[in-house]
Coordinates of C-alpha atoms in Angstrom, one line a residue:
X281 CA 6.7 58.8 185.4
X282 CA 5.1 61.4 187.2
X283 CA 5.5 62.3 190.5
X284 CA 2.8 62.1 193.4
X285 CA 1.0 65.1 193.9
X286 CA 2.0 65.5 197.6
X287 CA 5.4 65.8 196.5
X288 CA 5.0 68.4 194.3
X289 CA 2.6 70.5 196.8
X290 CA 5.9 69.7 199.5
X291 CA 8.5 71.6 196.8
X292 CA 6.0 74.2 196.1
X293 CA 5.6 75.1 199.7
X294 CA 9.5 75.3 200.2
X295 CA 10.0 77.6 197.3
X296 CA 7.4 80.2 198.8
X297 CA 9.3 79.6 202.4
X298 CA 12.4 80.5 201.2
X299 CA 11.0 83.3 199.1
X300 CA 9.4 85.3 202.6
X301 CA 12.4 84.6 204.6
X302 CA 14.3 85.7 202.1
X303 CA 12.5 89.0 202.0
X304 CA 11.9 89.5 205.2
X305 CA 15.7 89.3 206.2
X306 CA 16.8 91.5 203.4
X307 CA 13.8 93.9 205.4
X308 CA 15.7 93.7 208.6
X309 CA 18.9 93.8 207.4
X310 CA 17.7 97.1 205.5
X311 CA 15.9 98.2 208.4
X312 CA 19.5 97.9 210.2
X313 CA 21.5 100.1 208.1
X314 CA 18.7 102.4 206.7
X315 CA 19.3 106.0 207.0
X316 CA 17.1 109.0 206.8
X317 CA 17.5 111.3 203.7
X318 CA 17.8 113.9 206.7
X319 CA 20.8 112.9 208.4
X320 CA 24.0 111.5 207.8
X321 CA 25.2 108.1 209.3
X322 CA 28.7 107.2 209.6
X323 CA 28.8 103.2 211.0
X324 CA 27.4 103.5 214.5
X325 CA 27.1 107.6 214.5
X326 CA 24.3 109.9 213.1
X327 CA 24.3 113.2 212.7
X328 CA 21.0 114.9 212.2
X329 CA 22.0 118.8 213.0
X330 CA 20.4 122.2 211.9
X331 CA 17.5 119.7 210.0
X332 CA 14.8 121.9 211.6
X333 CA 13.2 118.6 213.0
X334 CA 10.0 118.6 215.6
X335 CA 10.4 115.1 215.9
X336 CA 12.7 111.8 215.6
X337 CA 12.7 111.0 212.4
X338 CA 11.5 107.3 211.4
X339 CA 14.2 104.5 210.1
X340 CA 17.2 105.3 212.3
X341 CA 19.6 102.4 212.0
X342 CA 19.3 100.6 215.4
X343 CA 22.9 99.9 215.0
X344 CA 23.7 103.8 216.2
X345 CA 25.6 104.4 219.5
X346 CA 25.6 108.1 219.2
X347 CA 22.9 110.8 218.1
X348 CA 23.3 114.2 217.5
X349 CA 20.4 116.4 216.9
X350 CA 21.4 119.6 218.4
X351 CA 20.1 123.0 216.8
X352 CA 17.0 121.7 215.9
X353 CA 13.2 122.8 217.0
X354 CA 13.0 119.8 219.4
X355 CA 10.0 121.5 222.2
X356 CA 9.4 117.9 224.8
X357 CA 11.4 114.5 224.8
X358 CA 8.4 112.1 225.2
X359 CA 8.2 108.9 227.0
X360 CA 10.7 105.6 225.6
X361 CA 11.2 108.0 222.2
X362 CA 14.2 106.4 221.7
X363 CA 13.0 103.0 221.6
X364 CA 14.4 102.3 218.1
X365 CA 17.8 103.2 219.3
X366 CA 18.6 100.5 222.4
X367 CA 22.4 100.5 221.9
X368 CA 22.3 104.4 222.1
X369 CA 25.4 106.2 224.4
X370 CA 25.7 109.3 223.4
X371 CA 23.1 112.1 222.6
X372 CA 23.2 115.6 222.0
X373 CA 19.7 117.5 221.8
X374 CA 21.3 120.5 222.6
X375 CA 20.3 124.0 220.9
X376 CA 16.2 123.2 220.8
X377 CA 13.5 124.7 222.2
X378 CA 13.1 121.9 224.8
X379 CA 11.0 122.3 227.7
X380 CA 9.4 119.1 228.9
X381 CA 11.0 115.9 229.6
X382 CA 8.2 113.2 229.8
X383 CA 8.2 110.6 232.7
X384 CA 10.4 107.7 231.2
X385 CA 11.7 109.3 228.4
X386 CA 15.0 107.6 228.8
X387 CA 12.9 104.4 229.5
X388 CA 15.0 102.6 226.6
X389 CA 18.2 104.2 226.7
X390 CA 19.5 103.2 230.2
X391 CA 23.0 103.0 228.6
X392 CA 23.7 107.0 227.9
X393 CA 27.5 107.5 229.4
X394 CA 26.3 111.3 228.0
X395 CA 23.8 113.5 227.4
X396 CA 23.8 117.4 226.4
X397 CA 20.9 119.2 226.8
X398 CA 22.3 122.6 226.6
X399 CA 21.3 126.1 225.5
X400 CA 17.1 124.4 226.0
X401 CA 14.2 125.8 227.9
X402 CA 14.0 124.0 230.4
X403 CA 12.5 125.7 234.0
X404 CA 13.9 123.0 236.2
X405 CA 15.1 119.5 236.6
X406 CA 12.6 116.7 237.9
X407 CA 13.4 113.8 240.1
X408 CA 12.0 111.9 237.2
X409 CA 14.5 113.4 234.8
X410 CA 17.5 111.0 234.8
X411 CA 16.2 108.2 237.2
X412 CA 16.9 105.7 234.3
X413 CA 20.4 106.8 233.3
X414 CA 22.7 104.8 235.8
X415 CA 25.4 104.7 233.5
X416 CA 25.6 108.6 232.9
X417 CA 28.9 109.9 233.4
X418 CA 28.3 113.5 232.0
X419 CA 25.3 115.6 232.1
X420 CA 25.4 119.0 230.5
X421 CA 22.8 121.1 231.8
X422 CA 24.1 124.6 231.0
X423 CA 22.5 127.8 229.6
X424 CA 18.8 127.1 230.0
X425 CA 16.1 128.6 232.4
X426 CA 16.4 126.4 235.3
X427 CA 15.2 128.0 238.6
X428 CA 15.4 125.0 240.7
X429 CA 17.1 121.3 241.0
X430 CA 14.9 118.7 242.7
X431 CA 17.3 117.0 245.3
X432 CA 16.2 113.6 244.1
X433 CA 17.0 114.4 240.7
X434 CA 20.7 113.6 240.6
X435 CA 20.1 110.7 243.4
X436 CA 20.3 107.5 241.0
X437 CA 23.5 109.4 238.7
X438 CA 25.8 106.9 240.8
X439 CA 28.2 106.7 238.0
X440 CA 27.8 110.4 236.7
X441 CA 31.6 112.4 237.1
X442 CA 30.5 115.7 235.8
X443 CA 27.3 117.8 235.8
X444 CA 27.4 121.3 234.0
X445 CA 24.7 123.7 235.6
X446 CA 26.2 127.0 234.8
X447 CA 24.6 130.0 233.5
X448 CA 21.2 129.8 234.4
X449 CA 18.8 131.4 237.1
X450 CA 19.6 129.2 240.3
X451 CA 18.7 131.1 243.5
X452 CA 19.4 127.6 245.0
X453 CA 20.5 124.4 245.0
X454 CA 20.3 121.1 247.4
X455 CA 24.0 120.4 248.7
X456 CA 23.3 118.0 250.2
X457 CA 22.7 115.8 247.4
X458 CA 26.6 116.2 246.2
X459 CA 27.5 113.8 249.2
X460 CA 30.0 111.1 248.6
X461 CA 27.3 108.4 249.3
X462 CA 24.7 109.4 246.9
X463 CA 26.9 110.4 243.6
X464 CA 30.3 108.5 244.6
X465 CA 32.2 109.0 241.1
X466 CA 31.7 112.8 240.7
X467 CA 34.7 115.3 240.1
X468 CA 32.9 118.3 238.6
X469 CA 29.7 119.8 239.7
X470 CA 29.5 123.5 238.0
X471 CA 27.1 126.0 239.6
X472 CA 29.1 129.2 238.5
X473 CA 27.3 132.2 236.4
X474 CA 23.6 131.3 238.5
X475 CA 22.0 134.0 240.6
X476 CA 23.2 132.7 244.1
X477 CA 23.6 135.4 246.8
X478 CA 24.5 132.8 249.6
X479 CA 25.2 128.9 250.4
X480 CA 24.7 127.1 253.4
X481 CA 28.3 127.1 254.7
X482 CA 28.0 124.5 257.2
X483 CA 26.2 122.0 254.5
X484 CA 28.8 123.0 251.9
X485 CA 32.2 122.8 254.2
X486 CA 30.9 119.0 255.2
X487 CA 31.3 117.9 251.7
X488 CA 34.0 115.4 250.9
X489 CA 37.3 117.0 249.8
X490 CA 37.0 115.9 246.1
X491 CA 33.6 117.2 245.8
X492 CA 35.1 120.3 246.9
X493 CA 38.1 120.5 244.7
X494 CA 35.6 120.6 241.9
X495 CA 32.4 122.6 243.3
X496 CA 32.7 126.0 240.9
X497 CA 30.8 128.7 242.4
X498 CA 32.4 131.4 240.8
X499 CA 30.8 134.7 239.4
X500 CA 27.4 134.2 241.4
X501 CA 25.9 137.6 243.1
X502 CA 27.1 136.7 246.8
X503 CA 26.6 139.3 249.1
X504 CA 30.3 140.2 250.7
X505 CA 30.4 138.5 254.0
X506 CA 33.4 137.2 256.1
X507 CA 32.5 133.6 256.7
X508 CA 32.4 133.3 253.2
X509 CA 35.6 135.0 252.4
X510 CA 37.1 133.1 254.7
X511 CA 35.6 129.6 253.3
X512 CA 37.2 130.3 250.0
X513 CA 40.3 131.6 251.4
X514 CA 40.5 128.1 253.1
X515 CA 39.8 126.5 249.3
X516 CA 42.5 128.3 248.1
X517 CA 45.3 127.8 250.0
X518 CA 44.4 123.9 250.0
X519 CA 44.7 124.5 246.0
X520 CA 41.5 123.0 245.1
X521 CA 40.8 123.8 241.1
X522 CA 37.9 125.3 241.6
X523 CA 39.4 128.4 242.8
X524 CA 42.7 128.4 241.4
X525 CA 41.1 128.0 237.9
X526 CA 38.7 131.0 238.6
X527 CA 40.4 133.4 241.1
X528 CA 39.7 136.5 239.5
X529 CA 36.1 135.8 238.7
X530 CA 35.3 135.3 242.7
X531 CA 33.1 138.4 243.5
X532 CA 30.7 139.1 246.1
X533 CA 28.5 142.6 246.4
X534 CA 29.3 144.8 248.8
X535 CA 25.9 145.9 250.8
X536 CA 23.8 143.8 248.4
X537 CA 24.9 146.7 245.6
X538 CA 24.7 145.4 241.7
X539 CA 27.3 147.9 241.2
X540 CA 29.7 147.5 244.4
X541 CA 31.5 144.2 243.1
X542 CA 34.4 142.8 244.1
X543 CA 37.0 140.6 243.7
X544 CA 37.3 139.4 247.1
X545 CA 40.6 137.0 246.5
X546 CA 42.4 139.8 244.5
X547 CA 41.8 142.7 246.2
X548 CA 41.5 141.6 250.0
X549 CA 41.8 145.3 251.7
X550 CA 38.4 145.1 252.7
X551 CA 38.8 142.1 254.4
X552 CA 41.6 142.5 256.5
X553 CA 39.8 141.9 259.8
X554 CA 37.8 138.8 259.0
X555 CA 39.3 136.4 260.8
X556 CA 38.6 132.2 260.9
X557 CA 37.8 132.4 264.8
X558 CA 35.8 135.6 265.1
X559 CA 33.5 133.3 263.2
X560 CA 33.8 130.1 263.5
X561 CA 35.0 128.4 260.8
X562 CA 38.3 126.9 262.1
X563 CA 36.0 123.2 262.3
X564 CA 34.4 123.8 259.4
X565 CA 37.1 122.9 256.5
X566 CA 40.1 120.1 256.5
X567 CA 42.8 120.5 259.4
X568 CA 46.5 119.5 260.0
X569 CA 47.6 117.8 262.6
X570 CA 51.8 117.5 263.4
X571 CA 52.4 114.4 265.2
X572 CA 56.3 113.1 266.9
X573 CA 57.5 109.4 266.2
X574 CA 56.8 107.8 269.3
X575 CA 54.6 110.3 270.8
X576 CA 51.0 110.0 270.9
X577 CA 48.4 112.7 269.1
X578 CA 44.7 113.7 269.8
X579 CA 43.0 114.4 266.5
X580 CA 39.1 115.9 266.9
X581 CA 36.1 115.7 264.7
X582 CA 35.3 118.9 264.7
X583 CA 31.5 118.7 263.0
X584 CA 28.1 120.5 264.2
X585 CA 26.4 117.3 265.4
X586 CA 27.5 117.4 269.0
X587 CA 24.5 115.8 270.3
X588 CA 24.5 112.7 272.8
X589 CA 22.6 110.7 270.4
X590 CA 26.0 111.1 267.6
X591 CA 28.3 108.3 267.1
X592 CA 31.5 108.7 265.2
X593 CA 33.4 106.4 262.9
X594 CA 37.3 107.1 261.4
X595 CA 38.4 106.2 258.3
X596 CA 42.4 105.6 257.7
X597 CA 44.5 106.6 254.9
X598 CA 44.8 103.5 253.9
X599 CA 40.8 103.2 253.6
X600 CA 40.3 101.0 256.8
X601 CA 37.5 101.5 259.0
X602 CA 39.4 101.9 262.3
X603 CA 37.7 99.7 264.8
X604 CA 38.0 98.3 267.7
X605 CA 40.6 95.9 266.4
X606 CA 42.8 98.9 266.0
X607 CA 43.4 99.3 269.7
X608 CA 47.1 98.7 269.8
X609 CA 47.7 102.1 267.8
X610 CA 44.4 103.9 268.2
X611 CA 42.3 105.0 270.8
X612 CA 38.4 106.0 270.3
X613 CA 36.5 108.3 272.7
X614 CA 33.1 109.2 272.7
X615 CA 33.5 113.0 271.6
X616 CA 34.4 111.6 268.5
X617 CA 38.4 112.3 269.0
X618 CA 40.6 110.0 267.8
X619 CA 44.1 109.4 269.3
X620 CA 47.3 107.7 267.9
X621 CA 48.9 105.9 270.6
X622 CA 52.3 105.9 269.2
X623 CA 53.0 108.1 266.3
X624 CA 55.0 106.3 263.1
X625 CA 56.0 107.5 260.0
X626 CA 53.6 105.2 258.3
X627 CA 50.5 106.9 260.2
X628 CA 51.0 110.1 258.0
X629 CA 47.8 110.7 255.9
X630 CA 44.3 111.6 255.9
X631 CA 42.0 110.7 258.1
X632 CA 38.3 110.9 257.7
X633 CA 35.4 111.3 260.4
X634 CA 31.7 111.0 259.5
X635 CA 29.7 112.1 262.5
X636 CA 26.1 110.2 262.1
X637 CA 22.9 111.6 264.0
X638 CA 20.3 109.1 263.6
X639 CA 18.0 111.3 265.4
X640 CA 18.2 113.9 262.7
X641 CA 18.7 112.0 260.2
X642 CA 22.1 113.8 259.7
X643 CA 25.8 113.2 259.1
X644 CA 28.7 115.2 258.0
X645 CA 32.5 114.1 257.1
X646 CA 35.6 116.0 258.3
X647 CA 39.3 115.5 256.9
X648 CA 42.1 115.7 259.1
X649 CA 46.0 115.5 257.1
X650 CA 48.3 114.1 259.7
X651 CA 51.7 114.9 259.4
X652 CA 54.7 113.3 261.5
X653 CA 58.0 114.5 262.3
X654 CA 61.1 112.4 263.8
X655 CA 61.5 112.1 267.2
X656 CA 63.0 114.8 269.3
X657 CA 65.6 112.8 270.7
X658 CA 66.9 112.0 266.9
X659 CA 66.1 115.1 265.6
X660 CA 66.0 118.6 267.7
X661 CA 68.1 117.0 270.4
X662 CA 70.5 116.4 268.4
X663 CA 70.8 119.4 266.8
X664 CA 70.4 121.2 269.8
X665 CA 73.9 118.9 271.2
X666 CA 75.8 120.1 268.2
X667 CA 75.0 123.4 268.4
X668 CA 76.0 123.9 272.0
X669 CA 79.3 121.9 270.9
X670 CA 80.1 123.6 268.3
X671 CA 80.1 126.7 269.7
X672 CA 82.0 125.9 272.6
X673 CA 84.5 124.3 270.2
X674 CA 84.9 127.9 268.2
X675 CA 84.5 129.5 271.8
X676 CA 88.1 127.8 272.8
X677 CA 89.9 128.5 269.6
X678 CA 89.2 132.3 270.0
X679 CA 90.1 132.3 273.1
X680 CA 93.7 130.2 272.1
X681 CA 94.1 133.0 269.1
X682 CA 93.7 135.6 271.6
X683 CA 96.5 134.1 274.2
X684 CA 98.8 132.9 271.8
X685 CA 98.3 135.3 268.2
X686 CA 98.1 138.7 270.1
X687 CA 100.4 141.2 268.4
X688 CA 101.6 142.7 271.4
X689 CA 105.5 143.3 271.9
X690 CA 107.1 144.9 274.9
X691 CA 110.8 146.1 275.4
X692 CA 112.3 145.8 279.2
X693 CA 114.5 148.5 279.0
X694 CA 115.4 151.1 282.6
X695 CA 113.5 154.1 282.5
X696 CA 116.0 157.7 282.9
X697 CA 113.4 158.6 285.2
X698 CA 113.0 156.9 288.2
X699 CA 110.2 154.9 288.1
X700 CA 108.2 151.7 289.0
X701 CA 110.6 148.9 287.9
X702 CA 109.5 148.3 283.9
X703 CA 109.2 144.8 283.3
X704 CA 107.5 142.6 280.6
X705 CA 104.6 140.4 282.7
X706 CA 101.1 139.5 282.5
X707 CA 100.3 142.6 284.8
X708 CA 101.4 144.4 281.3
X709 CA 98.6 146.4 279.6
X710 CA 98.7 143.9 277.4
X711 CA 94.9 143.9 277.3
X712 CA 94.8 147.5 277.2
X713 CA 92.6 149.4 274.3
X714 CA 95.1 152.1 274.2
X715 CA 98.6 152.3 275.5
X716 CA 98.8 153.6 279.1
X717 CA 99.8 157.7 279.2
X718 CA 101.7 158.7 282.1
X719 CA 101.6 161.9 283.7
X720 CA 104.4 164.4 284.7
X721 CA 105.1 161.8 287.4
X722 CA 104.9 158.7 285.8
X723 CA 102.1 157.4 286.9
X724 CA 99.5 155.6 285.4
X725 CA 96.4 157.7 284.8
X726 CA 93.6 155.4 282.8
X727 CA 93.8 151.6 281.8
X728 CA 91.4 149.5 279.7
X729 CA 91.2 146.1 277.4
X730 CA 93.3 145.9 274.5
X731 CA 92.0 144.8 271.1
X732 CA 93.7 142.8 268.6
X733 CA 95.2 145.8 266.3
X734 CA 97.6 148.1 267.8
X735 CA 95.9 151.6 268.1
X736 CA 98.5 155.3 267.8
X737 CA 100.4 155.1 270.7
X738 CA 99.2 158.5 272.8
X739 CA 100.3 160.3 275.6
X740 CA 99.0 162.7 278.6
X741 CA 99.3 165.8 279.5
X742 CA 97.5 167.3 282.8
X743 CA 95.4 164.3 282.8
X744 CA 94.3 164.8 279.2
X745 CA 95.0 162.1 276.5
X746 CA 97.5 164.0 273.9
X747 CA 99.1 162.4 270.6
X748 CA 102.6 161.3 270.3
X749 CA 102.9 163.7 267.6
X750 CA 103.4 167.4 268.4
X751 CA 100.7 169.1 268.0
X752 CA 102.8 172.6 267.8
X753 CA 105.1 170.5 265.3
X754 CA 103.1 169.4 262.6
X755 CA 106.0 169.0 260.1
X756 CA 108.3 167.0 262.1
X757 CA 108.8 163.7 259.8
X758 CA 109.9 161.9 262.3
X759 CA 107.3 162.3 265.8
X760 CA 108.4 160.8 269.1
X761 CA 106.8 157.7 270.1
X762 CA 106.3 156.9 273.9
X763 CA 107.6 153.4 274.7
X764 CA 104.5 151.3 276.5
X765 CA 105.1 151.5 280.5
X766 CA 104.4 148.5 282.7
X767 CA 102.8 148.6 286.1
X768 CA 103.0 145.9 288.8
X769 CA 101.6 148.0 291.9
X770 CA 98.4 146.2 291.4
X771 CA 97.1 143.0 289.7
X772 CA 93.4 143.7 289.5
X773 CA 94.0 147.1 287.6
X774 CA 95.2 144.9 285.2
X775 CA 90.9 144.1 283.6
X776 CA 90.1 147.8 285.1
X777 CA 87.7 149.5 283.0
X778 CA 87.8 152.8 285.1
X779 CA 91.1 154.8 285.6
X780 CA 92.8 154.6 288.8
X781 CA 93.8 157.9 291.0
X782 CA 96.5 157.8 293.1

């Protein structure tokens, strides 16, 4: 029986059907994993390096997250080049001869996290450059012939963390760009090795703190000046990296002389009388302020926008936005200071000030590390107390050795001379420094304070102080020792520090 002759057409169609599908998905699927004779492809990486390529080579799996074609004769990236390559997120083109970046040549690779374009040709960097690469966290920019950086051309990185721009002809470069608003995320911005003689100190010290601790500026012809000096001095004794990791390579010229370098934070002679008031600069980089417990503390926002048109606002350490609602521990005033009612331990931190001038369309930040101290009446007061009573304490127990410890001994015994009666009393020379000598007559000639040791005992002759021992007898081996004579005639000679005539 044979079968109708639609059926037959029905089962020839299905056979061709499944014959193109099948072909084309074996296509796509080889179209997928294809890789060029030229590079080498490793899962999701290819490596194309030292291929001598002009261009992107056709067939790159669109599987690849990461591209290497460095050291290659790459001259221009043209527009959405990498079209083929959407889940793209790391590319290196370093080590070509590029000079051009087309307008949307990252069209289709928003996703890069990083790019190299090292050791290139480029002249400069275009606002158009990187306006497609939100996700960038590193952009390596370093060793080409860039003369100048567009300020917009960093302004939609707000996830980059780390821009290399080192070694290459900068004369300058737009600070202002670097604030914490614009690129949030970054940690290192390298500017080192360029051909900067100066910065705009005022632009550069209003940066936020962790912009500063990695803003490398090292081994750039600065010409030698003191407000410089003195803003690195600042950087370095707040340990930010950038100095501390380059101190020796910190040089400036000394009267705009190629050969007259120095290394200003090694060998500071020369800048021994650069001082931070003599110019300025004592508002210009983060402060400490030393708060009591329970005291209050004024804390100013030192910043060059002074105007009447400047509001302020404070930022806590905790990352509050002190407010109004803050009143019961701080107090705003319109100068911009900021005062801590009542100091407490938990108010210790930094504390941030952005002064905003609408006018100029201006703002700038300052940092302010608050420190506190326990109170005075806990702490130095107390110390203070002991201190007086301990001393009075050890004041009292001399005083008890000295009465009761003193090795004095006395012997009442009749003179064969008559004499003032010899008795043993207070009014002894018992705080004599030397035993009192009597003359011919027996008088006293000279009294003083007696020390704790016993001194030779000595004796007078013609109102001279004699030893006991016989001069014109040196070998007697046993010398005559005058006994200590008391004397009651007067009380008060008895502290006299001057001898008494009679």
């Amino acid at each position: 029986m044979s079968s109708p002759p639609g059926l037959a057409i029905f089962v020839l169609w299905w056979l061709v059907a499944e014959l193109v599908s099948d072909s084309i998905l074996k296509g796509v699927k080889a179209s997928l994993h294809a890789c060029p004779g030229v590079c080498i492809c490793a899962s999701d990486l290819l490596s194309c390096v030292s291929r001598s390529l002009s261009t992107l080579p056709p067939g790159l799996p669109s599987t690849a997250t990461s591209l290497d074609l460095s050291h290659n004769s790459l001259r221009q990236l043209q527009s959405r080049w990498l079209a083929q390559l959407p889940r793209l997120r790391i590319l290196r083109v370093d080590h070509n001869h590029i000079s051009h970046v087309a307008d949307g040549a990252f069209h289709n690779a928003s996703k890069l996290t990083h790019l190299d374009l090292s050791s290139n040709r480029l002249h400069s960097v275009e606002g158009h450059f990187f306006q497609e690469l939100t996700y960038l966290q590193e952009l390596l920019l370093y060793n080409n012939q860039i003369q100048r950086v567009d300020s917009r051309a960093l302004s939609r990185l707000s996830s980059v963390q780390k821009v290399y721009l080192s070694w290459n002809h900068l004369t300058d470069f737009p600070f202002t760009a670097l604030r914490e608003d614009s690129l949030p995320q970054l940690q290192i911005m390298d500017i080192s090795s360029n051909r900067l003689s100066s910065i705009p100190i005022d632009e550069v010290a209003a940066l936020p703190r962790a912009v500063k601790n990695g803003l490398y500026l090292h081994n750039n012809p600065f010409t030698c000046d003191c407000t410089l000096y003195n803003m690195f001095l600042h950087w370095e004794k707040s340990g930010f990296n950038s100095v501390h990791d380059f101190r020796g390579e910190h040089t400036c010229l000394a009267l705009r002389q190629p050969r007259a370098s120095l290394r200003f934070l090694k060998h500071r002679k020369r800048f021994e009388n650069c001082t931070l008031a003599a110019h300025g600069l004592i508002g210009l980089g983060d402060t400490t302020s030393v708060g009591v417990v329970g005291e209050p503390v004024l804390i100013g926002c030192e910043t060059k926008l002074q105007s009447q048109q400047t509001t302020y606002l404070w930022i806590s350490p905790n990352k509050e936005l002190i407010s109004d609602s803050f009143n019961q521990t701080f107090r705003l005033y319109h100068n911009g200071s900021l005062e801590i009612r009542k100091v407490r331990k938990e108010d210790a931190g930094i504390y941030t000030c952005v002064a905003i001038d609408k006018l100029l369309m201006r703002n700038e930040t300052r940092e302010v590390n608050v420190t506190v101290r326990p109170s005075r009446q806990h702490g130095e007061g107390f110390n203070t107390g002991f201190t007086t009573l301990l001393g009075c304490v050890v004041s009292l127990v001399l005083v008890l050795i000295y009465l009761f410890m003193t090795p004095c001994r006395c012997w009442c015994r009749l003179p064969t001379n008559p004499s003032p009666p010899n008795e043993c009393s207070a009014h002894s020379s018992t705080l004599s420094a030397t035993p009192p000598c009597y003359n011919e007559v027996g008088r006293k000639s000279a009294t003083g304070k007696h020390v704790v040791f016993l001194e030779p005992v000595k004796d007078c002759q013609n109102g001279k102080i004699r030893l006991a021992v016989s001069e014109e007898f040196p070998d007697i081996k046993h010398p005559k020792i005058h006994q200590l004579k008391s004397d009651s005639d007067s009380i008060s000679s008895v502290f006299s520090d001057t001898p008494i005539i009679q």
